Amino acid sequence: MPLMDEMEPFGVYVHWPFCRAKCPYCDFNSHVRHGGIDEARFLAAYLTELRHFASLAPGRTVSSIFFGGGTPSLMRPATVAAILEAIAGHWRISDDVEITLEANPTSVEAENFAGYALAGVNRLSLGVQALDDRCLTALGRQHTAQEALAALALAKQHFDRVSFDLIYAREGQTARDWENELKLALGHAADHLSLYQLTIEDGTPFAARHAGGTLRVPDGDEARAQYLLTQELCESAGLPAYEVSNHARPGSESRHNLLYWRGHDYAGIGAGAHSRITMDGGKRALSATKSPEGWLAAVEARGHGLDHDEALSAAEAADEYLLMSLRLREGIDLARLAAINGRALDETRLSALAQDGLIDRNGARLAATPKGRLVLDRLIVELAA
Ligand SMILES: C[S@@+](CC[C@H](N)C(=O)[O-])C[C@H]1O[C@@H](n2cnc3c(N)ncnc32)[C@H](O)[C@@H]1O
Ligand code: SF4
């Protein structure tokens, strides 16, 4: 059975790999260029790479577009508009397309919001991270809490849909601190919140400090308590988790994120961007070179910056779908899983996991229970095996 039909969701991700400053916890493909960026040259390269993807995935209907980073709110609105226009030239655009842009909440970037809305962006995702100035400084952020709240208020004026990100289980943060901060955040929330537990990423300044014992973060029981508190407070505020770290009013889930977790196709444009495209009945995993200048040179030389293109086997595609969809509260669509690799999950193993209260099977779907979500990595290994 083919994995793709024309009406299946299809997303376009556009990666802007530059930031004003590098936050010490972040290992995203983001770079600081004090000498400035030739934005016109990058735009030309985005348009070129889009043409390449249009040839790889013709005839699709784009249901979501996501400008991520890095810091896409450093892009000029005219650049965003030109990319959107090119996407509409290559594919049909769904009537209810979701177009998200990730923004950092400095006052300078907030000045671009009106321009992004005019360009067609209809959803803004703001990286607030913390609502306390001392913590924002510790996270290396370039904005204050007041500035972030002002940017959030402005975003609500310009966009129908607004989300913001916070990071918890930060240095020295207690469950009580997080409770107060999250209650404040919920008071400002629009329709969506992304709440990430701080991850110490290898190779970052935070990892070095953590290894050296000068950065202590809540872990084990303390981090779990903060996670459970997050679920409880968001649920009672009407923004239940639809994914491990993502909360929304029902109906306001990010369609672009859902597309990843539900195993649909997407074209990723820009340095380091990943893509999943169904071709000839199988999934291909593609990714571009991470260096922005390396990517630019590659696109100018040969029309795309891809340095990896792999046909996934049915088993690999099924494991990937399992890994992604188990993060969702709605869980796995068992028929979709069977269509990918043609085999059912092991019944004995499923019964054992259900008996332990870790999974819940509801007709055509299989989902992790709240208890199962606490040990998601173990569950994925058990189900994929
Ligand atoms: C691609 S990042 C950046 C968006 C934007 N540049 C910003 O910083 O606001 C998307 C989100 O990932 C989260 N994030 C990045 N590094 C993280 C880490 N080490 N632990 C937890 N969350 C992290 C942050 O909440 C951030 O808003
Ligand atoms: S968290 Fe955002 S602003 Fe900070 S370095 Fe990462 S991508 Fe850039």
PDB file of C-alpha atoms in Angstrom, residues 181-385:
ATOM      1  CA  GLU A 181       5.989  30.790  36.907  1.00  0.00           C
ATOM      2  CA  LEU A 182       3.700  28.410  35.031  1.00  0.00           C
ATOM      3  CA  LYS A 183       0.585  29.909  36.641  1.00  0.00           C
ATOM      4  CA  LEU A 184       1.766  33.333  35.500  1.00  0.00           C
ATOM      5  CA  ALA A 185       2.435  31.935  32.009  1.00  0.00           C
ATOM      6  CA  LEU A 186      -0.989  30.315  31.816  1.00  0.00           C
ATOM      7  CA  GLY A 187      -2.500  33.692  32.606  1.00  0.00           C
ATOM      8  CA  HIS A 188      -0.870  35.023  29.439  1.00  0.00           C
ATOM      9  CA  ALA A 189      -1.319  31.935  27.268  1.00  0.00           C
ATOM     10  CA  ALA A 190      -3.201  32.153  23.995  1.00  0.00           C
ATOM     11  CA  ASP A 191      -3.970  28.782  22.379  1.00  0.00           C
ATOM     12  CA  HIS A 192      -0.689  26.845  22.644  1.00  0.00           C
ATOM     13  CA  LEU A 193       2.320  26.398  24.931  1.00  0.00           C
ATOM     14  CA  SER A 194       5.541  24.424  24.461  1.00  0.00           C
ATOM     15  CA  LEU A 195       7.038  23.539  27.845  1.00  0.00           C
ATOM     16  CA  TYR A 196      10.433  21.868  27.632  1.00  0.00           C
ATOM     17  CA  GLN A 197      12.364  20.315  30.447  1.00  0.00           C
ATOM     18  CA  LEU A 198      15.943  21.640  30.212  1.00  0.00           C
ATOM     19  CA  THR A 199      18.137  19.124  28.399  1.00  0.00           C
ATOM     20  CA  ILE A 200      21.881  19.299  28.935  1.00  0.00           C
ATOM     21  CA  GLU A 201      23.073  18.948  25.350  1.00  0.00           C
ATOM     22  CA  ASP A 202      26.545  17.583  24.634  1.00  0.00           C
ATOM     23  CA  GLY A 203      29.077  20.134  23.481  1.00  0.00           C
ATOM     24  CA  THR A 204      27.269  23.175  24.914  1.00  0.00           C
ATOM     25  CA  PRO A 205      28.678  25.482  27.624  1.00  0.00           C
ATOM     26  CA  PHE A 206      25.938  24.127  29.933  1.00  0.00           C
ATOM     27  CA  ALA A 207      27.252  20.584  29.399  1.00  0.00           C
ATOM     28  CA  ALA A 208      30.776  21.691  30.356  1.00  0.00           C
ATOM     29  CA  ARG A 209      29.516  23.406  33.509  1.00  0.00           C
ATOM     30  CA  HIS A 210      27.303  20.445  34.344  1.00  0.00           C
ATOM     31  CA  ALA A 211      30.220  18.026  33.984  1.00  0.00           C
ATOM     32  CA  GLY A 212      32.392  20.330  36.115  1.00  0.00           C
ATOM     33  CA  GLY A 213      29.772  20.453  38.873  1.00  0.00           C
ATOM     34  CA  THR A 214      29.121  24.205  38.631  1.00  0.00           C
ATOM     35  CA  LEU A 215      25.679  23.792  37.043  1.00  0.00           C
ATOM     36  CA  ARG A 216      23.160  21.856  39.079  1.00  0.00           C
ATOM     37  CA  VAL A 217      19.740  21.226  37.618  1.00  0.00           C
ATOM     38  CA  PRO A 218      16.753  19.391  39.054  1.00  0.00           C
ATOM     39  CA  ASP A 219      16.839  15.769  37.960  1.00  0.00           C
ATOM     40  CA  GLY A 220      15.291  12.433  38.903  1.00  0.00           C
ATOM     41  CA  ASP A 221      12.328  12.818  41.269  1.00  0.00           C
ATOM     42  CA  GLU A 222      12.540  16.608  41.291  1.00  0.00           C
ATOM     43  CA  ALA A 223      12.363  16.895  37.489  1.00  0.00           C
ATOM     44  CA  ARG A 224       9.569  14.331  37.383  1.00  0.00           C
ATOM     45  CA  ALA A 225       7.605  16.338  39.969  1.00  0.00           C
ATOM     46  CA  GLN A 226       7.949  19.435  37.769  1.00  0.00           C
ATOM     47  CA  TYR A 227       6.797  17.466  34.718  1.00  0.00           C
ATOM     48  CA  LEU A 228       3.737  16.119  36.562  1.00  0.00           C
ATOM     49  CA  LEU A 229       2.910  19.574  37.888  1.00  0.00           C
ATOM     50  CA  THR A 230       3.085  20.868  34.313  1.00  0.00           C
ATOM     51  CA  GLN A 231       0.562  18.267  33.147  1.00  0.00           C
ATOM     52  CA  GLU A 232      -1.804  19.010  36.005  1.00  0.00           C
ATOM     53  CA  LEU A 233      -1.751  22.816  35.765  1.00  0.00           C
ATOM     54  CA  CYS A 234      -2.061  22.888  31.969  1.00  0.00           C
ATOM     55  CA  GLU A 235      -4.855  20.336  31.982  1.00  0.00           C
ATOM     56  CA  SER A 236      -6.900  22.328  34.469  1.00  0.00           C
ATOM     57  CA  ALA A 237      -6.255  25.548  32.531  1.00  0.00           C
ATOM     58  CA  GLY A 238      -7.768  23.963  29.397  1.00  0.00           C
ATOM     59  CA  LEU A 239      -4.458  23.367  27.593  1.00  0.00           C
ATOM     60  CA  PRO A 240      -3.862  19.630  27.956  1.00  0.00           C
ATOM     61  CA  ALA A 241      -0.703  18.023  26.597  1.00  0.00           C
ATOM     62  CA  TYR A 242      -1.210  16.613  23.112  1.00  0.00           C
ATOM     63  CA  GLU A 243       2.472  15.653  22.992  1.00  0.00           C
ATOM     64  CA  VAL A 244       5.106  15.191  25.700  1.00  0.00           C
ATOM     65  CA  SER A 245       6.069  18.900  25.764  1.00  0.00           C
ATOM     66  CA  ASN A 246       3.256  20.541  23.806  1.00  0.00           C
ATOM     67  CA  HIS A 247      -0.028  21.809  25.182  1.00  0.00           C
ATOM     68  CA  ALA A 248      -2.972  23.315  23.355  1.00  0.00           C
ATOM     69  CA  ARG A 249      -6.591  24.195  23.597  1.00  0.00           C
ATOM     70  CA  PRO A 250      -8.316  21.357  21.746  1.00  0.00           C
ATOM     71  CA  GLY A 251      -8.286  22.221  18.036  1.00  0.00           C
ATOM     72  CA  SER A 252      -5.287  24.551  18.384  1.00  0.00           C
ATOM     73  CA  GLU A 253      -2.553  21.913  18.200  1.00  0.00           C
ATOM     74  CA  SER A 254       0.309  22.868  15.899  1.00  0.00           C
ATOM     75  CA  ARG A 255      -0.540  21.225  12.594  1.00  0.00           C
ATOM     76  CA  HIS A 256       3.077  21.340  11.542  1.00  0.00           C
ATOM     77  CA  ASN A 257       4.295  19.523  14.654  1.00  0.00           C
ATOM     78  CA  LEU A 258       1.491  16.989  14.290  1.00  0.00           C
ATOM     79  CA  LEU A 259       2.634  16.298  10.759  1.00  0.00           C
ATOM     80  CA  TYR A 260       6.077  15.240  12.068  1.00  0.00           C
ATOM     81  CA  TRP A 261       4.673  13.093  14.843  1.00  0.00           C
ATOM     82  CA  ARG A 262       2.068  11.469  12.609  1.00  0.00           C
ATOM     83  CA  GLY A 263       4.751  10.458  10.119  1.00  0.00           C
ATOM     84  CA  HIS A 264       3.737  12.610   7.165  1.00  0.00           C
ATOM     85  CA  ASP A 265       6.071  14.056   4.531  1.00  0.00           C
ATOM     86  CA  TYR A 266       7.855  17.389   4.711  1.00  0.00           C
ATOM     87  CA  ALA A 267      10.440  19.264   2.702  1.00  0.00           C
ATOM     88  CA  GLY A 268      13.110  20.999   4.809  1.00  0.00           C
ATOM     89  CA  ILE A 269      14.831  23.951   3.149  1.00  0.00           C
ATOM     90  CA  GLY A 270      18.023  25.586   4.421  1.00  0.00           C
ATOM     91  CA  ALA A 271      21.242  24.651   6.208  1.00  0.00           C
ATOM     92  CA  GLY A 272      20.964  21.452   8.230  1.00  0.00           C
ATOM     93  CA  ALA A 273      17.252  20.985   7.475  1.00  0.00           C
ATOM     94  CA  HIS A 274      15.840  17.457   7.389  1.00  0.00           C
ATOM     95  CA  SER A 275      13.174  16.128   5.013  1.00  0.00           C
ATOM     96  CA  ARG A 276      11.040  13.024   4.719  1.00  0.00           C
ATOM     97  CA  ILE A 277       9.640  12.432   1.267  1.00  0.00           C
ATOM     98  CA  THR A 278       7.726   9.453  -0.045  1.00  0.00           C
ATOM     99  CA  MET A 279       8.970   8.455  -3.485  1.00  0.00           C
ATOM    100  CA  ASP A 280       8.245   5.293  -5.436  1.00  0.00           C
ATOM    101  CA  GLY A 281       6.238   3.925  -2.493  1.00  0.00           C
ATOM    102  CA  GLY A 282       9.066   4.277   0.073  1.00  0.00           C
ATOM    103  CA  LYS A 283      10.285   6.987   2.479  1.00  0.00           C
ATOM    104  CA  ARG A 284      13.458   8.905   1.807  1.00  0.00           C
ATOM    105  CA  ALA A 285      15.325  10.699   4.601  1.00  0.00           C
ATOM    106  CA  LEU A 286      17.236  13.712   3.335  1.00  0.00           C
ATOM    107  CA  SER A 287      19.264  16.366   5.109  1.00  0.00           C
ATOM    108  CA  ALA A 288      21.339  19.372   4.142  1.00  0.00           C
ATOM    109  CA  THR A 289      24.843  20.363   5.128  1.00  0.00           C
ATOM    110  CA  LYS A 290      24.849  22.212   8.473  1.00  0.00           C
ATOM    111  CA  SER A 291      27.248  25.053   7.801  1.00  0.00           C
ATOM    112  CA  PRO A 292      25.279  28.067   6.471  1.00  0.00           C
ATOM    113  CA  GLU A 293      28.096  29.120   4.149  1.00  0.00           C
ATOM    114  CA  GLY A 294      28.698  25.522   3.040  1.00  0.00           C
ATOM    115  CA  TRP A 295      24.995  25.161   2.292  1.00  0.00           C
ATOM    116  CA  LEU A 296      24.938  28.457   0.367  1.00  0.00           C
ATOM    117  CA  ALA A 297      27.923  27.409  -1.759  1.00  0.00           C
ATOM    118  CA  ALA A 298      26.390  23.983  -2.457  1.00  0.00           C
ATOM    119  CA  VAL A 299      23.035  25.438  -3.510  1.00  0.00           C
ATOM    120  CA  GLU A 300      24.730  27.967  -5.775  1.00  0.00           C
ATOM    121  CA  ALA A 301      26.860  25.238  -7.331  1.00  0.00           C
ATOM    122  CA  ARG A 302      24.327  22.452  -7.803  1.00  0.00           C
ATOM    123  CA  GLY A 303      20.828  23.638  -6.937  1.00  0.00           C
ATOM    124  CA  HIS A 304      20.526  22.103  -3.450  1.00  0.00           C
ATOM    125  CA  GLY A 305      22.489  21.796  -0.202  1.00  0.00           C
ATOM    126  CA  LEU A 306      21.657  18.139   0.499  1.00  0.00           C
ATOM    127  CA  ASP A 307      24.507  15.965   1.699  1.00  0.00           C
ATOM    128  CA  HIS A 308      22.494  12.977   2.842  1.00  0.00           C
ATOM    129  CA  ASP A 309      19.837  10.995   0.986  1.00  0.00           C
ATOM    130  CA  GLU A 310      18.824   7.602   2.274  1.00  0.00           C
ATOM    131  CA  ALA A 311      15.981   5.277   1.352  1.00  0.00           C
ATOM    132  CA  LEU A 312      14.487   4.033   4.627  1.00  0.00           C
ATOM    133  CA  SER A 313      13.623   0.346   4.752  1.00  0.00           C
ATOM    134  CA  ALA A 314      10.029  -0.482   5.704  1.00  0.00           C
ATOM    135  CA  ALA A 315      11.258  -1.552   9.165  1.00  0.00           C
ATOM    136  CA  GLU A 316      13.188   1.726   9.656  1.00  0.00           C
ATOM    137  CA  ALA A 317      10.212   3.802   8.505  1.00  0.00           C
ATOM    138  CA  ALA A 318       7.916   1.872  10.873  1.00  0.00           C
ATOM    139  CA  ASP A 319      10.283   2.349  13.836  1.00  0.00           C
ATOM    140  CA  GLU A 320      10.489   6.042  13.080  1.00  0.00           C
ATOM    141  CA  TYR A 321       6.702   6.322  12.953  1.00  0.00           C
ATOM    142  CA  LEU A 322       6.415   4.439  16.243  1.00  0.00           C
ATOM    143  CA  LEU A 323       9.012   6.622  17.934  1.00  0.00           C
ATOM    144  CA  MET A 324       7.346   9.843  16.808  1.00  0.00           C
ATOM    145  CA  SER A 325       3.693   8.933  17.240  1.00  0.00           C
ATOM    146  CA  LEU A 326       4.088   7.433  20.691  1.00  0.00           C
ATOM    147  CA  ARG A 327       4.947  10.962  21.881  1.00  0.00           C
ATOM    148  CA  LEU A 328       1.386  11.970  21.046  1.00  0.00           C
ATOM    149  CA  ARG A 329      -1.451  11.578  23.481  1.00  0.00           C
ATOM    150  CA  GLU A 330      -3.539  10.158  20.615  1.00  0.00           C
ATOM    151  CA  GLY A 331      -0.792   7.545  20.084  1.00  0.00           C
ATOM    152  CA  ILE A 332      -0.176   5.273  17.124  1.00  0.00           C
ATOM    153  CA  ASP A 333      -2.570   4.600  14.286  1.00  0.00           C
ATOM    154  CA  LEU A 334      -2.135   0.821  14.098  1.00  0.00           C
ATOM    155  CA  ALA A 335      -3.446   0.573  10.530  1.00  0.00           C
ATOM    156  CA  ARG A 336      -0.899   3.173   9.400  1.00  0.00           C
ATOM    157  CA  LEU A 337       1.886   1.291  11.153  1.00  0.00           C
ATOM    158  CA  ALA A 338       0.826  -1.961   9.501  1.00  0.00           C
ATOM    159  CA  ALA A 339       0.689  -0.225   6.101  1.00  0.00           C
ATOM    160  CA  ILE A 340       4.283   0.909   6.534  1.00  0.00           C
ATOM    161  CA  ASN A 341       5.934  -2.390   7.356  1.00  0.00           C
ATOM    162  CA  GLY A 342       3.215  -4.955   6.806  1.00  0.00           C
ATOM    163  CA  ARG A 343       3.512  -6.550  10.226  1.00  0.00           C
ATOM    164  CA  ALA A 344       1.582  -6.230  13.456  1.00  0.00           C
ATOM    165  CA  LEU A 345       3.095  -5.483  16.867  1.00  0.00           C
ATOM    166  CA  ASP A 346       3.919  -8.461  19.061  1.00  0.00           C
ATOM    167  CA  GLU A 347       0.718  -9.337  20.979  1.00  0.00           C
ATOM    168  CA  THR A 348       2.512 -10.914  23.963  1.00  0.00           C
ATOM    169  CA  ARG A 349       4.627  -7.841  24.446  1.00  0.00           C
ATOM    170  CA  LEU A 350       1.579  -5.558  24.085  1.00  0.00           C
ATOM    171  CA  SER A 351      -0.325  -7.502  26.754  1.00  0.00           C
ATOM    172  CA  ALA A 352       2.608  -7.316  29.167  1.00  0.00           C
ATOM    173  CA  LEU A 353       2.942  -3.538  28.686  1.00  0.00           C
ATOM    174  CA  ALA A 354      -0.820  -3.076  29.064  1.00  0.00           C
ATOM    175  CA  GLN A 355      -0.772  -5.147  32.258  1.00  0.00           C
ATOM    176  CA  ASP A 356       1.959  -2.895  33.640  1.00  0.00           C
ATOM    177  CA  GLY A 357      -0.361   0.054  32.929  1.00  0.00           C
ATOM    178  CA  LEU A 358       2.063   1.579  30.405  1.00  0.00           C
ATOM    179  CA  ILE A 359      -0.032   1.444  27.250  1.00  0.00           C
ATOM    180  CA  ASP A 360      -3.651   1.727  26.420  1.00  0.00           C
ATOM    181  CA  ARG A 361      -5.180   0.067  23.381  1.00  0.00           C
ATOM    182  CA  ASN A 362      -8.307   1.623  22.079  1.00  0.00           C
ATOM    183  CA  GLY A 363      -9.538  -0.079  18.914  1.00  0.00           C
ATOM    184  CA  ALA A 364      -7.420   1.192  16.049  1.00  0.00           C
ATOM    185  CA  ARG A 365      -5.016   3.155  18.261  1.00  0.00           C
ATOM    186  CA  LEU A 366      -2.329   2.424  20.801  1.00  0.00           C
ATOM    187  CA  ALA A 367      -1.168   5.129  23.198  1.00  0.00           C
ATOM    188  CA  ALA A 368       1.148   5.506  26.166  1.00  0.00           C
ATOM    189  CA  THR A 369      -0.738   6.022  29.437  1.00  0.00           C
ATOM    190  CA  PRO A 370       0.356   8.906  31.714  1.00  0.00           C
ATOM    191  CA  LYS A 371       2.481   6.324  33.582  1.00  0.00           C
ATOM    192  CA  GLY A 372       3.886   5.089  30.258  1.00  0.00           C
ATOM    193  CA  ARG A 373       4.783   8.619  29.149  1.00  0.00           C
ATOM    194  CA  LEU A 374       7.153   8.813  32.140  1.00  0.00           C
ATOM    195  CA  VAL A 375       9.160   5.888  30.695  1.00  0.00           C
ATOM    196  CA  LEU A 376       8.628   6.622  27.023  1.00  0.00           C
ATOM    197  CA  ASP A 377      12.156   5.702  25.933  1.00  0.00           C
ATOM    198  CA  ARG A 378      11.787   2.232  27.460  1.00  0.00           C
ATOM    199  CA  LEU A 379       8.389   1.782  25.849  1.00  0.00           C
ATOM    200  CA  ILE A 380       9.680   2.724  22.412  1.00  0.00           C
ATOM    201  CA  VAL A 381      12.554   0.251  22.695  1.00  0.00           C
ATOM    202  CA  GLU A 382      10.163  -2.515  23.780  1.00  0.00           C
ATOM    203  CA  LEU A 383       7.650  -1.864  21.012  1.00  0.00           C
ATOM    204  CA  ALA A 384      10.215  -1.383  18.269  1.00  0.00           C
ATOM    205  CA  ALA A 385      12.142  -4.542  19.141  1.00  0.00           C
TER     206      ALA A 385
END
